[in-house]
């Protein structure tokens, strides 16, 4: 990509959100909000035992519209795309389900029980029909949404040897990251409903993580994945196309030397940088943060892609928060924004300034 300098890019703080009385552990944007005239919405959660629902007003600023009370620390949340549900992973080994029943109104409708240890992460599949949960008991549970706000566990996946830190559903593929330093790729067997199998474990000799995998994210076209770890590295994985019947991944590159503390979070920018035709494809961009006060943004280094993918640091936002940053999430809407959550008890909204104006998101 030509005709730009690093000075053309910036993370500019546009709002600091306060309200949580503890560490803010994560954030999740509501799918399909912030586009086509719909106001943007996201959730933040904390060890203060609450989930706060934030909505953008017509001035472009976010206001807390609801506070969901949990019984313990909330570890993770995810929005259901189809059924107006919010799932929350809780430290008491349960998963709480709320339903959006009206304007700014949420009702607790169900509590999922079964894990023997705290639930670490939750993720809905694309159509919102299934929910994956994982936890300190080394297992992943697959739950089906039934009529009347009921749920049924259809499968318990075993295979990790340590506590499962994260699950992430993408299309029909489920990814899990673990304290055993691996990423596993799961798929429901065709023509055998409810029967799942691990089709791949990303632990390629000297290319795998050497400590717990804490976060992962897929690119817009689902051809690349980024993961981060307690081993202070970021790894890029690429989707292999040799076997079209099975989705397999291989190591593409490792970024090290940028973070000198644990990396808690990575997230891929899924929107186009340029909304006009160019001869060269858009470069890929992702953000990272961790046990420090800085946010980093990386860009695909197309000039040095000799025999494989290459990324370089595009910018580093020093003192983005007062202390550890637990989550960064790009806003997949009509505005180019990033949200961050920190141990300092705040959420911040950042404008990603770059040489090309944002355009409408692809439907």
GROMACS .gro file of C-alpha atoms in nm:
model
  363
    1UNK     CA    1   0.000   0.000   0.000
    2UNK     CA    2   0.155   0.330  -0.112
    3UNK     CA    3   0.129   0.703  -0.056
    4UNK     CA    4   0.093   0.717   0.322
    5UNK     CA    5   0.316   0.777   0.621
    6UNK     CA    6   0.289   0.651   0.975
    7UNK     CA    7   0.203   1.004   1.083
    8UNK     CA    8  -0.124   0.970   0.889
    9UNK     CA    9  -0.252   0.716   1.145
   10UNK     CA   10  -0.364   0.791   1.499
   11UNK     CA   11  -0.580   0.659   1.781
   12UNK     CA   12  -0.766   0.963   1.906
   13UNK     CA   13  -0.962   0.938   2.231
   14UNK     CA   14  -1.318   1.062   2.187
   15UNK     CA   15  -1.486   0.943   2.508
   16UNK     CA   16  -1.405   0.798   2.851
   17UNK     CA   17  -1.689   0.596   3.004
   18UNK     CA   18  -1.715   0.556   3.380
   19UNK     CA   19  -1.965   0.373   3.596
   20UNK     CA   20  -1.814   0.036   3.684
   21UNK     CA   21  -1.679   0.019   4.040
   22UNK     CA   22  -1.426  -0.255   3.963
   23UNK     CA   23  -1.195  -0.370   3.687
   24UNK     CA   24  -1.358  -0.370   3.344
   25UNK     CA   25  -1.277  -0.714   3.206
   26UNK     CA   26  -1.423  -0.697   2.858
   27UNK     CA   27  -1.643  -0.537   2.594
   28UNK     CA   28  -1.862  -0.673   2.314
   29UNK     CA   29  -2.030  -0.474   2.037
   30UNK     CA   30  -2.382  -0.576   1.944
   31UNK     CA   31  -2.387  -0.721   1.595
   32UNK     CA   32  -2.552  -0.506   1.327
   33UNK     CA   33  -2.576  -0.201   1.550
   34UNK     CA   34  -2.423   0.125   1.433
   35UNK     CA   35  -2.515   0.067   1.068
   36UNK     CA   36  -2.801   0.165   0.840
   37UNK     CA   37  -2.929   0.423   1.087
   38UNK     CA   38  -2.930   0.189   1.389
   39UNK     CA   39  -2.758   0.333   1.696
   40UNK     CA   40  -2.443   0.150   1.809
   41UNK     CA   41  -2.467  -0.063   2.124
   42UNK     CA   42  -2.210  -0.251   2.327
   43UNK     CA   43  -2.179  -0.430   2.661
   44UNK     CA   44  -1.904  -0.399   2.919
   45UNK     CA   45  -1.854  -0.631   3.216
   46UNK     CA   46  -1.662  -0.621   3.539
   47UNK     CA   47  -1.561  -0.784   3.863
   48UNK     CA   48  -1.815  -0.549   4.023
   49UNK     CA   49  -2.073  -0.817   3.925
   50UNK     CA   50  -2.244  -0.602   3.663
   51UNK     CA   51  -2.287  -0.576   3.288
   52UNK     CA   52  -2.346  -0.227   3.157
   53UNK     CA   53  -2.526  -0.171   2.826
   54UNK     CA   54  -2.407   0.141   2.642
   55UNK     CA   55  -2.588   0.305   2.350
   56UNK     CA   56  -2.468   0.577   2.116
   57UNK     CA   57  -2.681   0.891   2.108
   58UNK     CA   58  -2.740   1.116   1.808
   59UNK     CA   59  -2.440   1.329   1.907
   60UNK     CA   60  -2.211   1.031   1.867
   61UNK     CA   61  -2.145   0.976   2.239
   62UNK     CA   62  -2.225   0.667   2.445
   63UNK     CA   63  -2.461   0.662   2.743
   64UNK     CA   64  -2.529   0.374   2.985
   65UNK     CA   65  -2.888   0.262   2.925
   66UNK     CA   66  -2.907  -0.050   3.144
   67UNK     CA   67  -2.719  -0.227   3.422
   68UNK     CA   68  -2.754  -0.606   3.448
   69UNK     CA   69  -2.687  -0.743   3.795
   70UNK     CA   70  -2.497  -1.073   3.816
   71UNK     CA   71  -2.434  -1.285   4.125
   72UNK     CA   72  -2.055  -1.285   4.086
   73UNK     CA   73  -1.769  -1.168   3.863
   74UNK     CA   74  -1.856  -1.172   3.493
   75UNK     CA   75  -1.574  -1.317   3.282
   76UNK     CA   76  -1.716  -1.287   2.931
   77UNK     CA   77  -2.027  -1.179   2.739
   78UNK     CA   78  -2.163  -1.225   2.391
   79UNK     CA   79  -2.471  -1.104   2.200
   80UNK     CA   80  -2.702  -1.341   2.014
   81UNK     CA   81  -2.761  -1.205   1.668
   82UNK     CA   82  -3.110  -1.341   1.620
   83UNK     CA   83  -3.283  -1.381   1.958
   84UNK     CA   84  -3.195  -1.059   2.144
   85UNK     CA   85  -3.010  -1.258   2.409
   86UNK     CA   86  -2.700  -1.171   2.611
   87UNK     CA   87  -2.495  -1.457   2.756
   88UNK     CA   88  -2.259  -1.397   3.048
   89UNK     CA   89  -1.987  -1.634   3.169
   90UNK     CA   90  -1.972  -1.620   3.549
   91UNK     CA   91  -1.710  -1.712   3.806
   92UNK     CA   92  -1.961  -1.929   4.000
   93UNK     CA   93  -1.956  -2.193   3.721
   94UNK     CA   94  -2.283  -2.073   3.565
   95UNK     CA   95  -2.380  -1.886   3.249
   96UNK     CA   96  -2.651  -1.624   3.288
   97UNK     CA   97  -2.885  -1.542   2.999
   98UNK     CA   98  -3.066  -1.209   2.965
   99UNK     CA   99  -3.321  -1.116   2.700
  100UNK     CA  100  -3.375  -0.770   2.557
  101UNK     CA  101  -3.752  -0.743   2.611
  102UNK     CA  102  -3.803  -0.377   2.526
  103UNK     CA  103  -3.632  -0.043   2.485
  104UNK     CA  104  -3.338  -0.053   2.729
  105UNK     CA  105  -3.515  -0.335   2.919
  106UNK     CA  106  -3.345  -0.668   2.992
  107UNK     CA  107  -3.488  -0.969   3.175
  108UNK     CA  108  -3.290  -1.256   3.323
  109UNK     CA  109  -3.448  -1.562   3.159
  110UNK     CA  110  -3.220  -1.858   3.229
  111UNK     CA  111  -2.911  -1.983   3.414
  112UNK     CA  112  -2.703  -2.257   3.251
  113UNK     CA  113  -2.544  -2.501   3.496
  114UNK     CA  114  -2.306  -2.789   3.437
  115UNK     CA  115  -1.948  -2.667   3.447
  116UNK     CA  116  -1.754  -2.774   3.756
  117UNK     CA  117  -1.542  -2.460   3.768
  118UNK     CA  118  -1.577  -2.097   3.666
  119UNK     CA  119  -1.698  -2.028   3.313
  120UNK     CA  120  -1.429  -1.831   3.127
  121UNK     CA  121  -1.580  -1.754   2.787
  122UNK     CA  122  -1.904  -1.767   2.587
  123UNK     CA  123  -1.972  -1.743   2.214
  124UNK     CA  124  -2.291  -1.766   2.004
  125UNK     CA  125  -2.289  -1.921   1.659
  126UNK     CA  126  -2.388  -1.706   1.363
  127UNK     CA  127  -2.762  -1.773   1.369
  128UNK     CA  128  -2.785  -1.762   1.749
  129UNK     CA  129  -2.918  -2.116   1.771
  130UNK     CA  130  -2.622  -2.252   1.967
  131UNK     CA  131  -2.404  -2.119   2.247
  132UNK     CA  132  -2.056  -2.244   2.338
  133UNK     CA  133  -1.924  -2.210   2.692
  134UNK     CA  134  -1.586  -2.309   2.835
  135UNK     CA  135  -1.417  -2.303   3.170
  136UNK     CA  136  -1.168  -2.411   3.429
  137UNK     CA  137  -1.292  -2.770   3.417
  138UNK     CA  138  -1.112  -2.819   3.079
  139UNK     CA  139  -1.440  -2.868   2.891
  140UNK     CA  140  -1.648  -2.692   2.625
  141UNK     CA  141  -2.027  -2.718   2.640
  142UNK     CA  142  -2.256  -2.674   2.338
  143UNK     CA  143  -2.605  -2.546   2.427
  144UNK     CA  144  -2.906  -2.534   2.195
  145UNK     CA  145  -3.169  -2.260   2.228
  146UNK     CA  146  -3.515  -2.410   2.264
  147UNK     CA  147  -3.860  -2.246   2.251
  148UNK     CA  148  -3.969  -2.059   2.561
  149UNK     CA  149  -3.620  -1.938   2.653
  150UNK     CA  150  -3.513  -2.292   2.741
  151UNK     CA  151  -3.170  -2.443   2.674
  152UNK     CA  152  -3.038  -2.796   2.629
  153UNK     CA  153  -2.676  -2.914   2.638
  154UNK     CA  154  -2.623  -3.115   2.319
  155UNK     CA  155  -2.254  -3.197   2.363
  156UNK     CA  156  -1.963  -3.165   2.604
  157UNK     CA  157  -1.630  -3.143   2.422
  158UNK     CA  158  -1.322  -3.286   2.591
  159UNK     CA  159  -0.969  -3.267   2.456
  160UNK     CA  160  -0.786  -2.985   2.627
  161UNK     CA  161  -0.561  -3.084   2.914
  162UNK     CA  162  -0.586  -2.754   3.103
  163UNK     CA  163  -0.852  -2.489   3.162
  164UNK     CA  164  -1.007  -2.349   2.844
  165UNK     CA  165  -0.957  -1.972   2.829
  166UNK     CA  166  -1.161  -1.875   2.524
  167UNK     CA  167  -1.414  -2.005   2.272
  168UNK     CA  168  -1.490  -1.829   1.947
  169UNK     CA  169  -1.754  -1.935   1.698
  170UNK     CA  170  -1.710  -1.847   1.331
  171UNK     CA  171  -1.965  -1.973   1.080
  172UNK     CA  172  -1.982  -2.349   1.152
  173UNK     CA  173  -1.633  -2.375   1.301
  174UNK     CA  174  -1.557  -2.340   1.672
  175UNK     CA  175  -1.215  -2.235   1.799
  176UNK     CA  176  -1.085  -2.277   2.154
  177UNK     CA  177  -0.773  -2.143   2.323
  178UNK     CA  178  -0.625  -2.306   2.629
  179UNK     CA  179  -0.376  -2.305   2.913
  180UNK     CA  180  -0.217  -2.610   2.747
  181UNK     CA  181  -0.074  -2.358   2.493
  182UNK     CA  182  -0.285  -2.485   2.203
  183UNK     CA  183  -0.570  -2.370   1.981
  184UNK     CA  184  -0.817  -2.638   1.881
  185UNK     CA  185  -1.049  -2.627   1.580
  186UNK     CA  186  -1.383  -2.808   1.621
  187UNK     CA  187  -1.648  -2.900   1.367
  188UNK     CA  188  -1.987  -3.066   1.390
  189UNK     CA  189  -1.980  -3.382   1.182
  190UNK     CA  190  -2.190  -3.357   0.870
  191UNK     CA  191  -2.509  -3.561   0.865
  192UNK     CA  192  -2.459  -3.648   1.236
  193UNK     CA  193  -2.628  -3.376   1.438
  194UNK     CA  194  -2.476  -3.310   1.778
  195UNK     CA  195  -2.159  -3.509   1.711
  196UNK     CA  196  -1.850  -3.289   1.723
  197UNK     CA  197  -1.488  -3.363   1.649
  198UNK     CA  198  -1.159  -3.180   1.684
  199UNK     CA  199  -1.032  -3.148   1.327
  200UNK     CA  200  -0.704  -2.976   1.416
  201UNK     CA  201  -0.481  -2.873   1.705
  202UNK     CA  202  -0.252  -2.579   1.632
  203UNK     CA  203   0.065  -2.689   1.806
  204UNK     CA  204   0.317  -2.704   1.523
  205UNK     CA  205   0.655  -2.795   1.678
  206UNK     CA  206   0.842  -2.471   1.754
  207UNK     CA  207   0.568  -2.253   1.608
  208UNK     CA  208   0.300  -2.295   1.872
  209UNK     CA  209   0.253  -2.073   2.173
  210UNK     CA  210   0.461  -2.171   2.475
  211UNK     CA  211   0.211  -2.045   2.732
  212UNK     CA  212  -0.165  -2.001   2.770
  213UNK     CA  213  -0.359  -1.874   2.467
  214UNK     CA  214  -0.566  -1.581   2.595
  215UNK     CA  215  -0.736  -1.431   2.289
  216UNK     CA  216  -0.795  -1.493   1.919
  217UNK     CA  217  -0.970  -1.317   1.633
  218UNK     CA  218  -1.044  -1.387   1.268
  219UNK     CA  219  -1.008  -1.150   0.974
  220UNK     CA  220  -1.305  -1.028   0.772
  221UNK     CA  221  -1.264  -1.289   0.499
  222UNK     CA  222  -1.187  -1.564   0.756
  223UNK     CA  223  -0.861  -1.642   0.579
  224UNK     CA  224  -0.637  -1.532   0.867
  225UNK     CA  225  -0.646  -1.562   1.244
  226UNK     CA  226  -0.447  -1.379   1.511
  227UNK     CA  227  -0.379  -1.518   1.860
  228UNK     CA  228  -0.194  -1.390   2.165
  229UNK     CA  229  -0.049  -1.548   2.472
  230UNK     CA  230   0.116  -1.521   2.809
  231UNK     CA  231   0.439  -1.602   2.618
  232UNK     CA  232   0.451  -1.236   2.499
  233UNK     CA  233   0.402  -1.327   2.132
  234UNK     CA  234   0.134  -1.267   1.872
  235UNK     CA  235   0.088  -1.534   1.607
  236UNK     CA  236  -0.078  -1.514   1.268
  237UNK     CA  237  -0.237  -1.826   1.123
  238UNK     CA  238  -0.362  -1.869   0.767
  239UNK     CA  239  -0.638  -2.086   0.632
  240UNK     CA  240  -0.514  -2.363   0.405
  241UNK     CA  241  -0.701  -2.416   0.080
  242UNK     CA  242  -0.557  -2.750  -0.024
  243UNK     CA  243  -0.845  -2.950   0.124
  244UNK     CA  244  -1.177  -2.774   0.069
  245UNK     CA  245  -1.372  -3.030   0.271
  246UNK     CA  246  -1.194  -2.953   0.601
  247UNK     CA  247  -1.097  -2.613   0.734
  248UNK     CA  248  -0.728  -2.639   0.826
  249UNK     CA  249  -0.487  -2.373   0.951
  250UNK     CA  250  -0.111  -2.326   0.943
  251UNK     CA  251   0.132  -2.091   1.113
  252UNK     CA  252   0.215  -1.785   0.901
  253UNK     CA  253   0.430  -1.561   1.122
  254UNK     CA  254   0.513  -1.468   1.481
  255UNK     CA  255   0.543  -1.115   1.619
  256UNK     CA  256   0.768  -1.085   1.922
  257UNK     CA  257   0.957  -0.808   2.096
  258UNK     CA  258   0.669  -0.560   2.092
  259UNK     CA  259   0.502  -0.652   2.422
  260UNK     CA  260   0.716  -0.708   2.732
  261UNK     CA  261   0.420  -0.811   2.950
  262UNK     CA  262   0.135  -1.061   2.905
  263UNK     CA  263  -0.083  -0.992   2.600
  264UNK     CA  264  -0.446  -1.021   2.704
  265UNK     CA  265  -0.632  -0.927   2.388
  266UNK     CA  266  -0.616  -0.906   2.008
  267UNK     CA  267  -0.886  -0.805   1.762
  268UNK     CA  268  -0.892  -0.788   1.384
  269UNK     CA  269  -1.029  -0.484   1.199
  270UNK     CA  270  -1.296  -0.635   0.973
  271UNK     CA  271  -1.390  -0.326   0.775
  272UNK     CA  272  -1.232  -0.199   0.457
  273UNK     CA  273  -0.971   0.072   0.491
  274UNK     CA  274  -1.039   0.209   0.145
  275UNK     CA  275  -1.385   0.223  -0.009
  276UNK     CA  276  -1.271   0.282  -0.367
  277UNK     CA  277  -1.100   0.054  -0.616
  278UNK     CA  278  -0.724   0.009  -0.585
  279UNK     CA  279  -0.492  -0.216  -0.780
  280UNK     CA  280  -0.350  -0.365  -0.459
  281UNK     CA  281  -0.569  -0.535  -0.194
  282UNK     CA  282  -0.637  -0.368   0.138
  283UNK     CA  283  -0.376  -0.447   0.404
  284UNK     CA  284  -0.493  -0.634   0.713
  285UNK     CA  285  -0.494  -0.451   1.049
  286UNK     CA  286  -0.536  -0.571   1.408
  287UNK     CA  287  -0.499  -0.423   1.757
  288UNK     CA  288  -0.344  -0.569   2.072
  289UNK     CA  289  -0.307  -0.480   2.441
  290UNK     CA  290  -0.230  -0.642   2.774
  291UNK     CA  291  -0.069  -0.600   3.114
  292UNK     CA  292   0.046  -0.247   3.037
  293UNK     CA  293  -0.112   0.090   2.955
  294UNK     CA  294  -0.055   0.093   2.576
  295UNK     CA  295  -0.262  -0.011   2.274
  296UNK     CA  296  -0.075  -0.127   1.965
  297UNK     CA  297  -0.203  -0.142   1.608
  298UNK     CA  298  -0.032  -0.365   1.352
  299UNK     CA  299  -0.057  -0.353   0.972
  300UNK     CA  300   0.024  -0.608   0.706
  301UNK     CA  301   0.369  -0.531   0.563
  302UNK     CA  302   0.315  -0.608   0.198
  303UNK     CA  303   0.657  -0.474   0.100
  304UNK     CA  304   0.829  -0.749   0.300
  305UNK     CA  305   0.604  -1.046   0.233
  306UNK     CA  306   0.879  -1.271   0.102
  307UNK     CA  307   0.760  -1.629   0.118
  308UNK     CA  308   0.479  -1.552   0.362
  309UNK     CA  309   0.284  -1.298   0.563
  310UNK     CA  310   0.457  -1.011   0.741
  311UNK     CA  311   0.321  -0.753   0.986
  312UNK     CA  312   0.471  -0.443   1.145
  313UNK     CA  313   0.365  -0.206   1.418
  314UNK     CA  314   0.169   0.082   1.272
  315UNK     CA  315   0.126   0.281   1.592
  316UNK     CA  316   0.154   0.256   1.969
  317UNK     CA  317  -0.081   0.459   2.187
  318UNK     CA  318   0.108   0.517   2.510
  319UNK     CA  319  -0.085   0.572   2.835
  320UNK     CA  320  -0.413   0.474   2.673
  321UNK     CA  321  -0.528   0.376   3.024
  322UNK     CA  322  -0.383   0.413   3.373
  323UNK     CA  323  -0.307   0.040   3.403
  324UNK     CA  324  -0.370  -0.302   3.242
  325UNK     CA  325  -0.591  -0.317   2.933
  326UNK     CA  326  -0.806  -0.630   2.931
  327UNK     CA  327  -0.989  -0.595   2.600
  328UNK     CA  328  -0.980  -0.408   2.269
  329UNK     CA  329  -1.261  -0.444   2.016
  330UNK     CA  330  -1.300  -0.278   1.678
  331UNK     CA  331  -1.638  -0.129   1.603
  332UNK     CA  332  -1.776  -0.295   1.288
  333UNK     CA  333  -2.007  -0.013   1.187
  334UNK     CA  334  -2.017   0.298   0.974
  335UNK     CA  335  -1.753   0.470   1.187
  336UNK     CA  336  -1.394   0.361   1.233
  337UNK     CA  337  -1.365   0.318   1.610
  338UNK     CA  338  -1.198   0.101   1.872
  339UNK     CA  339  -1.317   0.039   2.230
  340UNK     CA  340  -1.086  -0.056   2.516
  341UNK     CA  341  -1.152  -0.181   2.871
  342UNK     CA  342  -0.912  -0.156   3.163
  343UNK     CA  343  -0.838  -0.242   3.524
  344UNK     CA  344  -0.868   0.133   3.588
  345UNK     CA  345  -1.247   0.087   3.580
  346UNK     CA  346  -1.308   0.269   3.253
  347UNK     CA  347  -1.399   0.201   2.893
  348UNK     CA  348  -1.258   0.430   2.627
  349UNK     CA  349  -1.379   0.493   2.273
  350UNK     CA  350  -1.111   0.575   2.017
  351UNK     CA  351  -1.134   0.712   1.665
  352UNK     CA  352  -0.895   0.538   1.428
  353UNK     CA  353  -0.766   0.821   1.212
  354UNK     CA  354  -0.621   0.714   0.878
  355UNK     CA  355  -0.571   0.864   0.529
  356UNK     CA  356  -0.892   0.720   0.386
  357UNK     CA  357  -1.241   0.821   0.503
  358UNK     CA  358  -1.469   0.546   0.634
  359UNK     CA  359  -1.749   0.426   0.414
  360UNK     CA  360  -2.061   0.216   0.465
  361UNK     CA  361  -2.006  -0.137   0.585
  362UNK     CA  362  -2.066  -0.415   0.338
  363UNK     CA  363  -2.404  -0.584   0.397
   0.00000   0.00000   0.00000
